[in-house]
Amino acid sequence: MFWHILSQPELWAATLAMATPLALPALGGTFSERSGVTNIAMEGIMLIGAFFGVYFAYLTNNAWLGLVGALVAGALISLIFAWITVSIGANQVVVGMGINIFAAGLTTFMLNTIFGYGGTPPSIPHLPNLNIPGLSRIPFVGPALGQQNVVVYIMLLLVLAGHYFLFHTNLGLRLRAVGENPQAADTAGLNVWNLRYLGVIIGGILSSLGGVYLSLGLLNSFEPNMSSGRGYIALAAMIFGKWTPLGSLGAALLFGFATALSIYLKGTPHVSTNIVQMLPYALTILALTGLVGRSTMPAADGTPYDPRK
Amino acid sequence: MRTCLEIRNVTKEFPGVLANDHVNLQLRDGEIHAILGENGAGKSTLMKIIYGLYQADSGSVSLYGQEMHFTSPRQAIQAGIGMVHQHFMLIPALTAAENIVLGGEPGKVHYRRKENEEMVRQLSKQYHLEIDPSVKVSDLTVGLQQRVEILKVFYRKAKVLILDEPTALLTPQEVEELIGVMERLRLQGIPIIFISHKLDEVKKVSDRVTVMRAGRTVATVETNQTTPQELANLMVGREVVLQVAKPPQEPGSVVLRVDGLVVVQGHAERVKGVTFEVRRGEIFGLAGIDGNGQFELVEAITGLLPAKSGRIVFKGRDITKTSVHRRTAAGISYIPQDRQADGLILDFQLAENFVLRDFTRPPFAKAGQLQMGAITHHAERLSESFDVRPRRIHSLAGNLSGGNQQKVILAREVSRDPELLIAAQPTRGLDVGAIQFIHDKLLDLRREGKAVLLVSLELEEIMSLSDRIGVIHDGRLMAILPGGHVTREQLGLLMTGVNPEKEG
Amino acid sequence: MRKYVRGVLTPLVSVIVALLIGTVVMLATGHNPFQAYGALLSGAFGSTYALSNTIAGAIPLILSGLGVAIGFKAGLFNIGAEGQYWIGSMVAVWVGYSVTGLPPLLHITLAIALAMLAGGLWAGVIPGLAKALVGAHEVITTMMMSYIAIFLTQFMVENGPMMEKGFTPQSPLIRSSVMIPKIIPRTQLSWGLLIAVAAAFVVYWLLFKTTVGFRLRAVGLNVRAAKYAGINVPLYTVLALFFSGLLAGLAGAVQMLGVQQRLYDSFNSGYGFTAIVVALLANNNPFGVILSAIFFSALATGGQSMQLVSGVPAQLTDVVSGIIIFLIAAKKLMQIVQTKIAQTKWSKHQNLGSEKGAQ
């Protein structure tokens, strides 16, 4: 029976679809934390992206403009986050919490103020699914990989681009340097603050895109708290992926697979979906404690930089 | 020979401390110029001014005749000043090549790994500083990490190389290699400032020596026309010793015996087999230059650092493996050198700080409950008898001045009626009145027949208080001398690792 | 005295500034802020019913807020109080329906004690030991353990041994012997209030009057000095998280036995996260936690009537909470603002003085 489930292309299509809203914020978190700013605000920023995507798509009647608006909103909220944590030097976890509460309140408040209590109208344009010409005709692979939402493919490209950026460009080197040892980076002539702003804002944009995928890609509407904890699973994916883009994608795929499987197993006796859903969190703890391939965070992650010290 | 770097009348004052007092220095092209001085002599303040980390209150810094006003290290680097800090400014997670080019990577967007590594390889050949550019810095030895630091400086086209205590963390072999490197660089005409407190190294490698003492540059001499004796004299000065009334007294039985103690911190052996005794009614002074293992020795005796081997015996009982708590209870008091980081909890009230070491014991606690009455009474009594001001026992310790903070620690440790008091740098940064007060208290303990182990970087303090003086250098006791008959020259030489009896 | 004024000033200014920003938002969205805040106030405190619901809502916040505060006092950020709350709830409900034949006081005590123990172990064992032994960051581990707890409880009710026969996934009802009686009938306000207030006193006593609390606070403020003071730092790290989880577990137990009386298939109380805000606003003072829990509970209950009466969506209160967190976190910013205010006051006094002098 198990092999029967695994041979379903829909399971693999669902895995990729479920992994996308995890991989994007996980990639975003990777950028933020690689620059030295602990980011638990992905959950809130996803909500911002999800709502403003719908809102701008509604205003302009264009899903792509909705996407752009969402990314700008995500950049703005992370600018605030960066200002409080990087410039003022506040506790990054506390402020991240604040962003999450603030964003959940703000998006629902605006939803109710702008669209009333009946939810967003169904006429909102959404981001299309793509048919990759060659790919979609191949049996099994086609239905599994070839007919996904456009954001899924964007995500795959962004993960590759993110890997290139972090590990093969000068700027990526600098970003990692300030996350490891800001004092050394400072004496080497780097501007620690600017680089951390960059990391946080890239992180915000990517998390926001994850939210857009939920609202404009999957559902075509905004619902209160629709990120439903994905920002936190993304955090787990980032850690399990050892703070690297490819690792984050791998972890997101694993967790996405767990989610897809738990949907498939729903109603199956003797297999609990809840137990499957625990997997990401349990694996992350194992990774952090070194029981499964020790995962070490960037050395200066979470510490505000004070040049006088 | 041209003058490369010139410091003229630089003065820098911090609240209560004149760190640099009309400092003058001339660095010529192609020379190795050593700056020699004890800790606190003002060497590192001067270097930080040159490097743009501090701004001088008055005076000037000029490079090849042009006056410089650096407000950040970045500007100093751009002007051609390269500094290798005592604590390396490296990123362990990155490779040697990445560390070297960071901040000045060739090319625009793409990081050219192969080219950069090849370039670093060339650079390392050019300066005879062989390293493997593709290895992560965390996998390099300390000596190789230092090479990466020096290469970083040359990659940025430095005209001057400043080495701040470069040998502090190196093994003897690595020191030899570094000296070789410096000599090759001199042949290439690169002027080097070499900061050190080690006489033998200065003598071996430098062309000229400038000696600093108490914030001033006291002399600049040609190295080959001076003797270690003369340098030691210049270093420690000849000021009047604080006169302390210390009646002669016969010491009693042994309270503390340290036997072949070895202490490892990080990966380095900091204490390398130390043996000595402290007896009732005596002050045993431990003299030494900072970083020679004296504080690791003290932390091992108090239980904060584990002993790798050897024994610590207190009142006849082996306490080598006993917890801090037990050692404290057994009658060891300890004044740590860093009062704000170790000795006090700044956000605790004075009253709480007064019982920091005894809060679990009666009368301050019964059945796990703090006895506020006893704690308050204790705090009132101590702050009165030790004259802690302001006398508000419920205000936070962080609000007190440094001198009063030290009085709180002293009061706490002395009032415990200890058998042994270990005082590490008890008067650091205090004014004369407070110093006098603390010295009097130490002598009181001696009179009462307690044992005192005094660790200080101030020779004056050691010489005026101690009945016996142990000199520590590089984790080893060089000698134990009787307090009354020793000269500062003798001590100074021993502290810098020269044993006149052995060499003479 | 001045100390207390200073302690209250920062949270008070944060709250006022956040409410003012809320006012601006309402004006911008075409609402009447006076009407809205009026409705919020009367919805939270305007009647016995409203008041009792506000206080009832504060009970789990007080308890879990105390838990978070103990963690903060020891320098630890327990972000997983939500999960510890559910573990406590699960154990309390299980003891509540499966144990029979006990007199009420004993039954309640047993349920609460086991729930506390479970919550404490949930936080203390894995996150506590991971922090003390390998330095794994407690923010991540408590958060991950929180989600595991939620899925575990969900499993118990949906497929596991605590599932009641029937169509809706829920646990059996707890026995009447274990229910905490109500103070005011037909409201949510139970004698759990007494437990919450007593807990605040106990936490205060523990933190400030015992050697254990002395050690916890010492570890939280200065690890090096704590070692110097002879404190076993790893042990007290574990213990701090244990106490923290203990109180969150107690919160769950009191809520189950006093209000909810069974587990439903809904595991998003939000108490664990609000608890962090409660502790932050209270500056981790146990009695401050009571006040700040009532404040946030009032925002939640009053927010509903604000929405009904003035049409301002209730989630505005979350926006306000978020801004309060920013303001408290950005302490430096607040200090700058406060010194500015103090300076203007001072110059006013000087002006007054000079005017008087002129007369």
XYZ file of C-alpha atoms in Angstrom, chain C residues 28 74 106 124 145 172 250 257 289 316 337 350:
12
model
C -7.167 56.971 8.999
C 17.335 33.507 34.593
C -7.458 15.775 46.231
C 13.297 21.313 31.355
C 9.057 21.347 21.413
C -14.242 13.048 27.378
C -0.330 25.056 35.522
C -10.371 22.392 35.141
C 2.463 40.243 35.444
C -6.651 46.386 16.052
C 12.210 59.941 24.142
C 13.543 76.797 34.635
